[in-house]
Tab-separated table of C-alpha atoms in Angstrom:
chain	number	residue	atom	x	y	z
D	9	MET	CA	9.629	-22.944	-24.239
D	10	ILE	CA	11.800	-19.891	-24.742
D	11	SER	CA	15.329	-19.176	-23.537
D	12	VAL	CA	15.778	-16.203	-21.193
D	13	ASN	CA	18.552	-15.100	-23.589
D	14	ASP	CA	15.738	-14.340	-26.109
D	15	PHE	CA	13.806	-12.016	-23.766
D	16	LYS	CA	12.276	-8.925	-25.374
D	17	THR	CA	10.346	-6.106	-23.757
D	18	GLY	CA	6.615	-6.921	-23.923
D	19	LEU	CA	7.111	-10.714	-24.086
D	20	THR	CA	4.605	-12.706	-21.975
D	21	ILE	CA	5.890	-15.727	-20.081
D	22	GLU	CA	4.563	-18.274	-17.607
D	23	VAL	CA	6.582	-18.551	-14.367
D	24	ASP	CA	5.409	-20.091	-11.057
D	25	ASN	CA	1.881	-20.703	-12.447
D	26	ASP	CA	1.392	-16.997	-13.180
D	27	ILE	CA	1.396	-14.897	-16.344
D	28	TRP	CA	4.127	-12.242	-16.496
D	29	ARG	CA	5.020	-9.534	-19.020
D	30	VAL	CA	8.704	-8.613	-19.384
D	31	MET	CA	9.012	-4.877	-18.627
D	32	GLU	CA	12.822	-4.652	-18.626
D	33	PHE	CA	15.689	-7.100	-18.878
D	34	GLN	CA	19.466	-6.953	-18.704
D	35	HIS	CA	22.059	-9.565	-19.636
D	36	VAL	CA	24.830	-9.579	-17.001
D	37	LYS	CA	28.211	-11.237	-17.518
D	38	PRO	CA	30.210	-10.849	-14.315
D	39	GLY	CA	33.996	-11.245	-14.448
D	40	LYS	CA	33.737	-14.215	-12.124
D	41	GLY	CA	30.893	-16.721	-12.226
D	42	ALA	CA	28.170	-17.585	-14.699
D	43	ALA	CA	26.193	-15.091	-16.788
D	44	PHE	CA	22.596	-14.332	-15.825
D	45	VAL	CA	19.583	-12.292	-16.925
D	46	ARG	CA	18.121	-9.754	-14.523
D	47	SER	CA	14.508	-8.905	-15.400
D	48	LYS	CA	11.609	-6.783	-14.226
D	49	LEU	CA	8.286	-8.603	-14.699
D	50	ARG	CA	4.670	-7.467	-14.270
D	51	ASN	CA	2.049	-9.993	-13.187
D	52	LEU	CA	-0.880	-9.676	-15.614
D	53	ARG	CA	-3.357	-11.072	-13.062
D	54	THR	CA	-2.492	-8.835	-10.095
D	55	GLY	CA	-0.507	-5.992	-11.654
D	56	ALA	CA	2.370	-6.551	-9.191
D	57	VAL	CA	5.889	-5.837	-10.444
D	58	ASN	CA	8.719	-8.214	-9.433
D	59	GLU	CA	12.395	-8.380	-10.185
D	60	LYS	CA	13.576	-11.881	-11.022
D	61	THR	CA	16.988	-13.236	-11.938
D	62	PHE	CA	17.392	-16.180	-14.317
D	63	ARG	CA	20.524	-18.191	-15.129
D	64	ALA	CA	21.703	-17.640	-18.709
D	65	GLY	CA	20.214	-20.254	-21.017
D	66	GLU	CA	17.376	-21.137	-18.614
D	67	LYS	CA	14.098	-22.014	-20.346
D	68	VAL	CA	10.677	-20.574	-19.440
D	69	ALA	CA	7.244	-21.235	-20.915
D	70	LYS	CA	5.954	-18.634	-23.361
D	71	ALA	CA	2.357	-17.668	-22.547
D	72	GLN	CA	-0.078	-17.592	-25.485
D	73	ILE	CA	-1.931	-14.318	-25.029
D	74	ASP	CA	-4.920	-13.384	-27.177
D	75	ASN	CA	-5.556	-9.699	-27.849
D	76	ARG	CA	-9.127	-8.873	-28.856
D	77	LYS	CA	-10.040	-5.467	-30.230
D	78	MET	CA	-12.877	-4.143	-28.085
D	79	GLN	CA	-14.713	-0.899	-27.522
D	80	TYR	CA	-15.186	0.629	-24.059
D	81	LEU	CA	-18.909	1.184	-23.573
D	82	TYR	CA	-19.815	2.416	-20.080
D	83	ALA	CA	-19.333	2.126	-16.331
D	84	ASN	CA	-21.984	0.287	-14.316
D	85	GLY	CA	-21.147	0.808	-10.645
D	86	ASP	CA	-17.698	-0.728	-10.158
D	87	MET	CA	-17.975	-2.824	-13.357
D	88	HIS	CA	-16.937	-1.575	-16.805
D	89	ALA	CA	-18.463	-2.903	-20.035
D	90	PHE	CA	-16.512	-3.657	-23.230
D	91	MET	CA	-17.876	-4.879	-26.574
D	92	ASP	CA	-16.083	-6.976	-29.195
D	93	SER	CA	-16.011	-4.928	-32.415
D	94	GLU	CA	-16.596	-7.977	-34.636
D	95	THR	CA	-18.912	-10.342	-32.733
D	96	TYR	CA	-20.674	-7.717	-30.559
D	97	ASP	CA	-20.059	-9.922	-27.481
D	98	GLN	CA	-19.931	-7.906	-24.274
D	99	ILE	CA	-17.787	-8.491	-21.199
D	100	GLU	CA	-17.593	-6.661	-17.887
D	101	LEU	CA	-14.354	-6.069	-15.987
D	102	PRO	CA	-14.111	-5.052	-12.319
D	103	GLU	CA	-12.755	-1.573	-11.613
D	104	LYS	CA	-9.830	-2.918	-9.559
D	105	SER	CA	-8.432	-4.882	-12.527
D	106	ILE	CA	-8.261	-1.788	-14.793
D	107	GLU	CA	-7.691	0.942	-12.194
D	108	TYR	CA	-4.715	2.562	-13.999
D	109	GLU	CA	-6.317	2.309	-17.471
D	110	LEU	CA	-9.491	4.103	-16.286
D	111	LYS	CA	-7.517	7.369	-16.154
D	112	PHE	CA	-7.408	7.275	-19.971
D	113	LEU	CA	-10.609	5.439	-20.994
D	114	GLN	CA	-13.426	7.335	-22.674
D	115	GLU	CA	-16.717	5.936	-23.963
D	116	ASN	CA	-16.487	4.330	-27.434
D	117	MET	CA	-12.660	4.141	-27.234
D	118	GLU	CA	-10.972	1.177	-29.002
D	119	VAL	CA	-8.650	-0.898	-26.770
D	120	GLN	CA	-7.049	-4.357	-26.762
D	121	VAL	CA	-8.454	-6.770	-24.159
D	122	ILE	CA	-5.814	-9.288	-23.051
D	123	GLN	CA	-6.991	-12.898	-22.619
D	124	TYR	CA	-5.218	-16.090	-21.564
D	125	HIS	CA	-7.146	-19.317	-22.271
D	126	GLY	CA	-10.452	-17.421	-22.042
D	127	GLU	CA	-9.510	-15.639	-18.782
D	128	VAL	CA	-9.591	-11.843	-19.171
D	129	LEU	CA	-6.370	-10.397	-17.707
D	130	GLY	CA	-6.796	-6.718	-18.470
D	131	VAL	CA	-6.825	-3.925	-21.013
D	132	GLU	CA	-3.987	-2.678	-23.211
D	133	LEU	CA	-4.214	0.998	-24.127
D	134	PRO	CA	-2.845	2.684	-27.250
D	135	ASN	CA	0.506	4.488	-26.683
D	136	THR	CA	-1.173	7.902	-26.730
D	137	VAL	CA	-4.739	9.147	-26.241
D	138	VAL	CA	-6.445	12.479	-26.896
D	139	LEU	CA	-8.117	13.962	-23.802
D	140	GLU	CA	-9.744	17.334	-23.144
D	141	VAL	CA	-8.683	19.742	-20.388
D	142	ALA	CA	-11.535	20.061	-17.886
D	143	GLU	CA	-9.858	22.459	-15.482
D	144	THR	CA	-6.651	24.535	-15.410
D	145	ASP	CA	-5.534	28.037	-14.532
D	146	PRO	CA	-5.794	30.421	-17.501
D	147	GLY	CA	-2.648	31.146	-19.506
D	148	ILE	CA	-1.142	34.604	-19.067
D	149	LYS	CA	0.143	36.613	-22.034
D	150	GLY	CA	3.910	36.365	-22.263
D	151	ASP	CA	4.143	32.785	-20.967
D	152	THR	CA	6.346	30.700	-23.225
D	153	ALA	CA	6.324	27.090	-24.331
D	154	SER	CA	9.825	26.556	-22.971
D	155	GLY	CA	8.945	27.984	-19.573
D	156	GLY	CA	7.542	26.113	-16.618
D	157	SER	CA	4.399	24.072	-16.293
D	158	LYS	CA	1.099	24.074	-14.439
D	159	PRO	CA	-1.287	21.295	-13.373
D	160	ALA	CA	-4.320	20.490	-15.535
D	161	ILE	CA	-7.195	18.137	-14.736
D	162	LEU	CA	-8.520	16.245	-17.767
D	163	THR	CA	-12.081	15.045	-18.418
D	164	THR	CA	-11.229	11.550	-17.114
D	165	GLY	CA	-9.962	12.963	-13.787
D	166	LEU	CA	-6.275	12.508	-14.656
D	167	SER	CA	-3.992	15.328	-13.480
D	168	VAL	CA	-0.968	16.164	-15.671
D	169	GLN	CA	1.638	18.919	-15.859
D	170	VAL	CA	1.149	21.062	-18.986
D	171	PRO	CA	2.822	24.204	-20.449
D	172	PHE	CA	1.392	27.603	-19.480
D	173	PHE	CA	-0.235	28.201	-22.909
D	174	ILE	CA	-2.730	25.318	-22.441
D	175	ASN	CA	-6.287	26.477	-21.660
D	176	GLN	CA	-9.502	24.860	-20.489
D	177	GLY	CA	-11.210	23.014	-23.378
D	178	ASP	CA	-7.953	22.296	-25.269
D	179	LYS	CA	-7.490	18.745	-26.529
D	180	LEU	CA	-4.156	17.205	-25.549
D	181	ILE	CA	-2.200	14.111	-26.598
D	182	ILE	CA	-1.254	12.189	-23.440
D	183	ASN	CA	1.295	9.350	-23.201
D	184	THR	CA	-0.423	6.365	-21.501
D	185	THR	CA	2.792	4.720	-20.258
D	186	ASP	CA	3.836	7.561	-17.939
D	187	SER	CA	0.752	9.869	-17.880
D	188	SER	CA	2.693	12.743	-19.411
D	189	TYR	CA	1.728	15.582	-21.756
D	190	VAL	CA	2.990	15.069	-25.338
D	191	SER	CA	1.464	17.923	-27.345
D	192	ARG	CA	-1.716	19.700	-28.319
D	193	ALA	CA	-4.064	17.705	-30.561
D	194	GLN	CA	-4.995	19.259	-33.906
């Protein structure tokens, strides 16, 4: 058991027979009344995000999550195959359980597969990934890095806003938490 006063972003807890990851939390001490913790939780089974308020000092069960390093292999219809890098075991996940992550996944990419007592809950991506620009309008001479931005479609189908100097075929570093352009890859 863990006290809600010890919440940290990324902590996994068990509440109402479901597995939740703490996305945000805030300790609130009103002038009148008891202190409480307001939190934003994401359900690891469904992906739903809920806001929940706990009384200060309340105890919740900490969920024991196993992260296994796996390699994304291929898509087979609406199933996606992953292979354990050490044991070479393969698992398949349905497209609906990793819908957001598919925007960043490329064949042979290393990811963390999240498991809870043998049940596969999803895929955890690295903070940034390198993706290639598949389609964008050509840059025009005189455009600056500090200027505006234009849309670019990457090889995975993800659409991001990029500076004008980015061209088709460029490799970009993309932030996986908010699908934003970070920089050009070397």
